Short mmCIF file of C-alpha atoms and ligand atoms in Angstrom, two decimals:
data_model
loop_
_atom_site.label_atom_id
_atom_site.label_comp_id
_atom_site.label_asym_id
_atom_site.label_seq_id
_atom_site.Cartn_x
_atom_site.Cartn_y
_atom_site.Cartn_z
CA UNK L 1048 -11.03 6.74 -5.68
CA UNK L 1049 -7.52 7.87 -4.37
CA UNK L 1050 -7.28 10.34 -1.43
CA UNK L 1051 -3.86 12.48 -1.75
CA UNK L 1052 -2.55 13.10 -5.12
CA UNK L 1053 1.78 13.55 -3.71
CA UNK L 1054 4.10 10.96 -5.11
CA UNK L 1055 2.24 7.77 -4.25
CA UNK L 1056 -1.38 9.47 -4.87
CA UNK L 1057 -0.50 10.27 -8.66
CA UNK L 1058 1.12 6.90 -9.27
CA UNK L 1059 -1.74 4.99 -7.48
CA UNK L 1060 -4.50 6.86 -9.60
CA UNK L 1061 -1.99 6.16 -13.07
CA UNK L 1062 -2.22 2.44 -12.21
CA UNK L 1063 -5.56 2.30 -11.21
CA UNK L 1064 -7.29 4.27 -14.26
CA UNK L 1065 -5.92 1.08 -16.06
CA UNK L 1066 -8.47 -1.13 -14.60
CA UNK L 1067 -11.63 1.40 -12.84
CA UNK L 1068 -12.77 4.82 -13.47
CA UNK L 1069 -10.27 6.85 -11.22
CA UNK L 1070 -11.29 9.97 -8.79
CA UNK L 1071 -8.33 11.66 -7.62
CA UNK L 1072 -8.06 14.52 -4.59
CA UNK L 1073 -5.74 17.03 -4.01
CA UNK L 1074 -5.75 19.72 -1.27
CA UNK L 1075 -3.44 22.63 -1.62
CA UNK L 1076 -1.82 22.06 -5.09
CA UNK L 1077 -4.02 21.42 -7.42
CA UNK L 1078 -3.58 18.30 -10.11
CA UNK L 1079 -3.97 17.00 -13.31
CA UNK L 1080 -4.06 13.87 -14.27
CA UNK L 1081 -4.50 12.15 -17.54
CA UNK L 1082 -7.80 10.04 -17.34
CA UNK L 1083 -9.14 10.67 -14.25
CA UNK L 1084 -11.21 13.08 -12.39
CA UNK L 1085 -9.68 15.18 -10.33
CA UNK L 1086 -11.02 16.84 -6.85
CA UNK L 1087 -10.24 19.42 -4.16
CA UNK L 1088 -10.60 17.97 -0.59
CA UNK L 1089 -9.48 18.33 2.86
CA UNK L 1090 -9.78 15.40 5.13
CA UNK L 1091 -9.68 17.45 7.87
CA UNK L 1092 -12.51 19.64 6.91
CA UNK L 1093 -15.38 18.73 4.47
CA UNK L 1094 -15.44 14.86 2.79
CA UNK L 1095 -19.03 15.22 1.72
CA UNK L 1096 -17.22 14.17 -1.52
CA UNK L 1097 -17.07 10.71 -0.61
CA UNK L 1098 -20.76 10.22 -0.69
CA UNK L 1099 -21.43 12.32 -3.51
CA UNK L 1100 -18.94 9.71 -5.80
CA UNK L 1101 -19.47 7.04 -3.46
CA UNK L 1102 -16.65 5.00 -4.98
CA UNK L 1103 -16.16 1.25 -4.24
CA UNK L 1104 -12.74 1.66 -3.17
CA UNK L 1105 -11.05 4.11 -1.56
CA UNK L 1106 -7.20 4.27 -1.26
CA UNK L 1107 -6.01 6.82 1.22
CA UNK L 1108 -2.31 8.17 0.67
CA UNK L 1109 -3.16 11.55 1.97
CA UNK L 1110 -0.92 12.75 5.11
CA UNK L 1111 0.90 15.46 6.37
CA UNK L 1112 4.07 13.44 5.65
CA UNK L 1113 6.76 16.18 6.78
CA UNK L 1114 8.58 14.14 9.45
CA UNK L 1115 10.01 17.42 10.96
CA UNK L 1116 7.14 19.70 10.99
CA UNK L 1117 4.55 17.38 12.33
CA UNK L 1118 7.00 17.38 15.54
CA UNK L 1119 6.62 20.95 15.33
CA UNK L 1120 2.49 21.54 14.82
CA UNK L 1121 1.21 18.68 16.56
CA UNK L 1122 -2.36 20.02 16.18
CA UNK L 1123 -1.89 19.72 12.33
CA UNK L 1124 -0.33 16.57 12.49
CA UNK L 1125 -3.40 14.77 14.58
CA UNK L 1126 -5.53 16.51 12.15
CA UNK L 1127 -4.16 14.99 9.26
CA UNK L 1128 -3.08 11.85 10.11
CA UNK L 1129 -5.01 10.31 13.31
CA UNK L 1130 -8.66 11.98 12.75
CA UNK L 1131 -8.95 12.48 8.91
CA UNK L 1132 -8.72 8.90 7.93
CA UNK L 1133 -10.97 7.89 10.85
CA UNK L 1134 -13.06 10.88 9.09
CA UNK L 1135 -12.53 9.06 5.95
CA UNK L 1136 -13.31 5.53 7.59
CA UNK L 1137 -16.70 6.47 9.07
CA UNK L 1138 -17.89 7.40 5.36
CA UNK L 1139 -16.58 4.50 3.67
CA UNK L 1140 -18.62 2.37 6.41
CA UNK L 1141 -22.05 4.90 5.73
CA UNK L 1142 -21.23 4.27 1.78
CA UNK L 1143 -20.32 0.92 1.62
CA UNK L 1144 -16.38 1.44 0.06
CA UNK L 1145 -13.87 -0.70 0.74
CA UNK L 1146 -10.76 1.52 2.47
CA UNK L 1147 -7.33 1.05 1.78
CA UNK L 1148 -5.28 3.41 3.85
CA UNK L 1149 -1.52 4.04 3.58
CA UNK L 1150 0.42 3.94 6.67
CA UNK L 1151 4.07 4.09 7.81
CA UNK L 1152 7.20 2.45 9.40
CA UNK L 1153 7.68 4.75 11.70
CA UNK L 1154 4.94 2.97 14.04
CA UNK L 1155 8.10 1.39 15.12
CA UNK L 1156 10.37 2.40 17.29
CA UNK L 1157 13.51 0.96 14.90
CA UNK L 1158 15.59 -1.17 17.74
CA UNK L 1159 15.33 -4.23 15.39
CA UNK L 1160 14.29 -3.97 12.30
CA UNK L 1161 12.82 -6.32 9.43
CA UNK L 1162 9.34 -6.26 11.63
CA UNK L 1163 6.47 -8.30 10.67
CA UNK L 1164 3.03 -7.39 10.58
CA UNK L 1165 2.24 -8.75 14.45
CA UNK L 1166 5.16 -6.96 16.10
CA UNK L 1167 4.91 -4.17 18.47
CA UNK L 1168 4.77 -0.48 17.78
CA UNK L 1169 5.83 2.02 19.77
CA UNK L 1170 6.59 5.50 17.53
CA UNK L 1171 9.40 7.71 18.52
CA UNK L 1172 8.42 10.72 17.12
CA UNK L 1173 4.68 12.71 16.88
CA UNK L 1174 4.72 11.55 12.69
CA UNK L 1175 4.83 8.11 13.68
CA UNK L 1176 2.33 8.43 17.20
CA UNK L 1177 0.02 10.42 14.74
CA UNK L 1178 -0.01 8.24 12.32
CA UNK L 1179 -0.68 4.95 14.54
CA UNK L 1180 -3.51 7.06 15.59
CA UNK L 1181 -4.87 6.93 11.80
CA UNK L 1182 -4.33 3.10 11.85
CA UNK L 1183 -6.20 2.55 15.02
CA UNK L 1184 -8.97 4.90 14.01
CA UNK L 1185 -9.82 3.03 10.55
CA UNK L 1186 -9.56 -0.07 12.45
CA UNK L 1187 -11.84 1.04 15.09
CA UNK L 1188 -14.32 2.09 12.52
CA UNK L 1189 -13.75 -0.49 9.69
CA UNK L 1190 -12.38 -3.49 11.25
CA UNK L 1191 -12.07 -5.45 7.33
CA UNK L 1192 -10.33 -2.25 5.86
CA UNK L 1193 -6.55 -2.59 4.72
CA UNK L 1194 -3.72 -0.87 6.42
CA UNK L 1195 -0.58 -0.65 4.04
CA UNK L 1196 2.29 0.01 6.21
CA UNK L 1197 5.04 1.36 3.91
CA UNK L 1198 9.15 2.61 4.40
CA UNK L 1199 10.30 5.22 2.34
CA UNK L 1200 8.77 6.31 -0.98
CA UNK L 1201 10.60 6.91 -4.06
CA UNK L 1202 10.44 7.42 -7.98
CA UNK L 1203 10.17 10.35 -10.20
CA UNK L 1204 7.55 13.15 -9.03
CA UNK L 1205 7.29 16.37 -11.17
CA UNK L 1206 5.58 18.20 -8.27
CA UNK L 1207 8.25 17.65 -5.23
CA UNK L 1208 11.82 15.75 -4.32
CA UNK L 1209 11.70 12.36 -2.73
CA UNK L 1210 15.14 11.37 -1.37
CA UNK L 1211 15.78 9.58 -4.80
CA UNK L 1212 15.42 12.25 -6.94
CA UNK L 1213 17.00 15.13 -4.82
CA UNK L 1214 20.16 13.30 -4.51
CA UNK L 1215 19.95 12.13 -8.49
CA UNK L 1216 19.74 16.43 -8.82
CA UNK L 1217 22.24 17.45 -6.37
CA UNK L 1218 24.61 14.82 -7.60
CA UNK L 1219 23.95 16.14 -11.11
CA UNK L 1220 25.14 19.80 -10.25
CA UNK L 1221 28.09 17.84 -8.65
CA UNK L 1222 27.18 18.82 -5.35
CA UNK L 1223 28.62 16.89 -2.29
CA UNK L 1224 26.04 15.54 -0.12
CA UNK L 1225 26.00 14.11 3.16
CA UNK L 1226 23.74 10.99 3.67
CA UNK L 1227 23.74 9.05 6.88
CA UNK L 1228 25.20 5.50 7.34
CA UNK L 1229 22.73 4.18 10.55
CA UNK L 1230 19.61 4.63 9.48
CA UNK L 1231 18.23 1.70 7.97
CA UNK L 1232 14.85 1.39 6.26
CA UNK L 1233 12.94 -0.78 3.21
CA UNK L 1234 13.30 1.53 0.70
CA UNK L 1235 9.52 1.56 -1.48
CA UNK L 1236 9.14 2.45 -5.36
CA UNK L 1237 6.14 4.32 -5.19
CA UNK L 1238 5.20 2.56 -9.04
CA UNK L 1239 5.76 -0.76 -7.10
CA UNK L 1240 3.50 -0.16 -3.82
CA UNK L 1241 0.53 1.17 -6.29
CA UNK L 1242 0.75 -2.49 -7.92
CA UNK L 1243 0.66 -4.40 -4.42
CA UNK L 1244 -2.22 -1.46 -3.49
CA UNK L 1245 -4.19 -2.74 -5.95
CA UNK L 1246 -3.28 -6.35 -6.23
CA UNK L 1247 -4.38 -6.36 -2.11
CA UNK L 1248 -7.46 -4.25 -2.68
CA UNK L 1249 -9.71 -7.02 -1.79
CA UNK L 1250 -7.85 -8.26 1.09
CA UNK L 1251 -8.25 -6.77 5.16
CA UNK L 1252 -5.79 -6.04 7.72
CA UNK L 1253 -2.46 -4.72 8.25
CA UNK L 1254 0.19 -5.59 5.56
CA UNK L 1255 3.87 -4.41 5.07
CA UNK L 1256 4.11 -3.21 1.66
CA UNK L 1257 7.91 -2.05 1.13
CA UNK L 1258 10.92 -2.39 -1.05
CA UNK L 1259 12.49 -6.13 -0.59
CA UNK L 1260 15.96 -4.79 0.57
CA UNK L 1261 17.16 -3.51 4.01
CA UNK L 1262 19.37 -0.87 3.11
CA UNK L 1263 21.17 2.12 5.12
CA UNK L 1264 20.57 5.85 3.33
CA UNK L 1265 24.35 5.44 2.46
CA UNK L 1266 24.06 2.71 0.19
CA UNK L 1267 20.54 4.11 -1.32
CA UNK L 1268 22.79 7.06 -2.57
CA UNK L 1269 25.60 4.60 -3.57
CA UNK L 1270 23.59 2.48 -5.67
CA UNK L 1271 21.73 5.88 -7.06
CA UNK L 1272 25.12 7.14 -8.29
CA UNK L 1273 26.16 3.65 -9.54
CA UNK L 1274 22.30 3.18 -11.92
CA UNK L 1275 22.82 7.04 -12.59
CA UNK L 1276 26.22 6.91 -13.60
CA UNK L 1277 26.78 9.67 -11.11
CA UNK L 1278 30.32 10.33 -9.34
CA UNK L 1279 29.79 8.73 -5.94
CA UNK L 1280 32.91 10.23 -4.02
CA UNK L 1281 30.50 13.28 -3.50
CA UNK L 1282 28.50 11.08 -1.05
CA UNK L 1283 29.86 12.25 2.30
CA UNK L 1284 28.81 9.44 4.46
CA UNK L 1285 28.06 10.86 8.32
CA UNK L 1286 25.99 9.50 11.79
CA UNK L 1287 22.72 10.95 12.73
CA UNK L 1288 24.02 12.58 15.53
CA UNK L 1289 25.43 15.31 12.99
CA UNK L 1290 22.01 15.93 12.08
CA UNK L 1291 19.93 18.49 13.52
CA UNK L 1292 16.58 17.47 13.17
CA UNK L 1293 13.25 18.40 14.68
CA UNK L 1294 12.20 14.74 14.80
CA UNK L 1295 13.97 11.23 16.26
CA UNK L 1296 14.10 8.70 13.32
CA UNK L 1297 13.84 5.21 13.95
CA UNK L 1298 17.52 3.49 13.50
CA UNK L 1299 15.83 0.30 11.54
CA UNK L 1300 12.27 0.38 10.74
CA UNK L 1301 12.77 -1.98 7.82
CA UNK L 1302 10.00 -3.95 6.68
CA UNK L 1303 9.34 -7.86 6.37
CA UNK L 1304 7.92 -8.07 3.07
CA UNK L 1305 6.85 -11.93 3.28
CA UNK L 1306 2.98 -11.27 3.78
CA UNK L 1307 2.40 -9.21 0.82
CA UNK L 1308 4.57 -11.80 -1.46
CA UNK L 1309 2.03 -13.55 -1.73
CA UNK L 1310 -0.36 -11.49 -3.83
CA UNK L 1311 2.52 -9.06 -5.31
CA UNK L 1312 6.53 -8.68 -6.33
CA UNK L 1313 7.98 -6.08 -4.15
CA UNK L 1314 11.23 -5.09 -5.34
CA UNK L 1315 14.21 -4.48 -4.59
CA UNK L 1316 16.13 -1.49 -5.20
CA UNK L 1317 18.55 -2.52 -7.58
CA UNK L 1318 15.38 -3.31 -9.89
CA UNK L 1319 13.35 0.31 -8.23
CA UNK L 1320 16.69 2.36 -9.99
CA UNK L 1321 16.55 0.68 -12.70
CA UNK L 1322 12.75 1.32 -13.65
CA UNK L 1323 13.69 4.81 -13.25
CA UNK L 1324 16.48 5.10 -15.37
CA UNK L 1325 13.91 3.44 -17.86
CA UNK L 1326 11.24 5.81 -17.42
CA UNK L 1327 13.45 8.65 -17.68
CA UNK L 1328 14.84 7.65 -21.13
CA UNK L 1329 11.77 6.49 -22.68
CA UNK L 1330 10.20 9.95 -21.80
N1 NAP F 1069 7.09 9.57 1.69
C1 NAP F 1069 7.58 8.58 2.42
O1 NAP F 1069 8.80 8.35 2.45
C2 NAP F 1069 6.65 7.70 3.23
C3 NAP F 1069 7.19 6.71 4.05
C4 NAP F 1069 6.30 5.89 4.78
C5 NAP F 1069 4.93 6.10 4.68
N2 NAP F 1069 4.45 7.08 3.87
C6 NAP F 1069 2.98 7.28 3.79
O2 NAP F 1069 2.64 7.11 2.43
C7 NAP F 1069 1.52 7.96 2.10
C8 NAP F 1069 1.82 8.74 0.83
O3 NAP F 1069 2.98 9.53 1.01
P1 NAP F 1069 3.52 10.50 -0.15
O4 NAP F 1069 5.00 10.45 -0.13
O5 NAP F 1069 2.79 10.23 -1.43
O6 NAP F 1069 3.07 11.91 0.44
P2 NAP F 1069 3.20 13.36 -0.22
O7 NAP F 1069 3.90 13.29 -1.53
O8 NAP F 1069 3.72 14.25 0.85
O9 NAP F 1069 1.68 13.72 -0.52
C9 NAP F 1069 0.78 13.90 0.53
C10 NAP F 1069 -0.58 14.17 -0.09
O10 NAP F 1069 -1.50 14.35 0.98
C11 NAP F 1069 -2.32 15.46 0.67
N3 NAP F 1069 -2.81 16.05 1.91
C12 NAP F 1069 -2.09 16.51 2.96
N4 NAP F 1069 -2.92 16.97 3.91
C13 NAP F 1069 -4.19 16.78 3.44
C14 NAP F 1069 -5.48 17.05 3.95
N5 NAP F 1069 -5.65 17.64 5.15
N6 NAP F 1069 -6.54 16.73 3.20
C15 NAP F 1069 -6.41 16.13 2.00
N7 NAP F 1069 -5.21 15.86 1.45
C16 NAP F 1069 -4.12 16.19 2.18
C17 NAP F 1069 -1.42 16.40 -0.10
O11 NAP F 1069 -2.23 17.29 -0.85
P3 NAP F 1069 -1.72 18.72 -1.38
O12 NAP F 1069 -0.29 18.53 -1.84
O13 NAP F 1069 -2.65 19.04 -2.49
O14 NAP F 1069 -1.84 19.67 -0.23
C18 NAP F 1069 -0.67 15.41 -0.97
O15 NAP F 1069 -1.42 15.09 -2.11
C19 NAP F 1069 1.25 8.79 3.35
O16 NAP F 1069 0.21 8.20 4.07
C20 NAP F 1069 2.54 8.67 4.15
O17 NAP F 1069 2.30 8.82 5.54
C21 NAP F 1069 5.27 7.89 3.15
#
């Protein structure tokens, strides 16, 4: 069963339908997805769901993932992302399920970069604190569940922009766009993290599951215009201080990828852009 049906939800629950029957939920915006079942729930609110189905997995990708406005309704954000999934925990444990839940770089504080699994946290911002929260909570209550850190999702979504496909559009309608040159993160193919999600499904802990590449937002768009064949000179590089935003983003909360190596290919994003490019021809 998959929890969350936004960008990595819907590609999770396409991979997994392969291999299991395949419950999805959504919460506000309804879905529908070829081949499996799909759900309303709010993890905040009612899961009796979860042991109606009582699935033998459950992979959790639901969040209030808006960096910016979880700064801004803090009550929402703890909601969401520290007590739902220890919500979500405590009925996998009454039901048996094994729980996979999704979690984020932004634990990290971003003064180094390329972390491994052991490191320190220390979130900068409430999205990150909130979501460290969820972590600790499944942990608390499932102590063999599987905490999938990830860095920044991307690949095509025909429900909302990810960073990939807003600057593929923008750059499209030849729009200049301005894309910051010191933030560095691991850049994650959603398609990819569903296949180390389920190749890991089995295993318990916390693993990094990201993009193999360290890259800077700059060179994301660069290499997006280069696979796209997009003109390039409208990428306006600029610093994060020109940015006004709500929340403080880590500098470099890139991801060592070594652990999860082992039982999957992460790749890098060279390869991510190109599966896209694929997938948008063959469709
Ligand atoms: N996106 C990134 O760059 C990124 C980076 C690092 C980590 N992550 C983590 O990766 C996971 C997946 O991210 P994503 O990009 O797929 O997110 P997304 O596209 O924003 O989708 C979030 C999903 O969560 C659901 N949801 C939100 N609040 C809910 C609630 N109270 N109850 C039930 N469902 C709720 C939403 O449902 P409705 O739309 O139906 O309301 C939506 O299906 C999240 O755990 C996120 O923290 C994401």
């Amino acid at each position: 069963m998959v929890i969350g049906s936004g960008l990595l939800g819907r590609k999770v629950a396409q991979a997994s339908r392969e291999h299991f029957d395949t419950a999805v939920t959504y919460n506000k915006n309804q879905v529908d997805i070829d081949g499996c079942q799909a759900y309303q729930m709010d993890i905040t609110k009612d899961i009796e769901l979860l042991e109606a189905l009582s699935p033998r997995y459950i992979i959790l990708t639901a969040a209030m993932t808006n960096v910016d406005q979880c700064e801004i309704d803090r009550a929402a954000a703890w909601q969401a992302n520290a007590l739902g999934p220890q919500r979500v925990a405590t009925a996998a444990k009454r039901i048996g399920a094994k729980l996979i839940h999704v979690s984020t770089d932004y634990v990290f504080d971003g003064q180094r970069g390329m972390y491994k699994e052991p490191d320190p946290v220390c979130p900068i911002n409430y999205y990150g604190a909130s979501k460290l929260a969820g972590e600790a909570g499944v942990r608390g209550v499932l102590p063999d569940s599987l905490i999938a850190r990830t860095s920044v999702l991307y690949g095509w979504n025909p429900v909302r922009l990810n960073f990939v496909t807003w600057a593929i559009s923008e750059l499209r309608r030849g729009n200049r766009i301005n894309i910051v040159t010191d933030q560095f993160t691991s850049a994650t193919l959603a398609d990819n993290l569903s296949t180390m999600l389920l190749a890991l499904r089995d295993e318990a802990g916390i693993f990094h599951t990201a993009g193999a590449e360290r890259i800077s937002r700059y060179d994301l768009a660069l290499k997006i215009a280069r696979t796209f064949d997009l003109d390039e000179s409208l990428i306006n590089p600029i610093t994060s201080e020109q940015l006004q935003w709500k929340a403080r983003r880590p500098k470099d909360s890139s991801l060592d990828i070594g652990k999860v190596s082992e039982f999957a290919e992460p790749l890098n994003v060279d390869r991510g852009l190109e599966l896209m490019l694929r997938q948008e021809v063959m469709q």
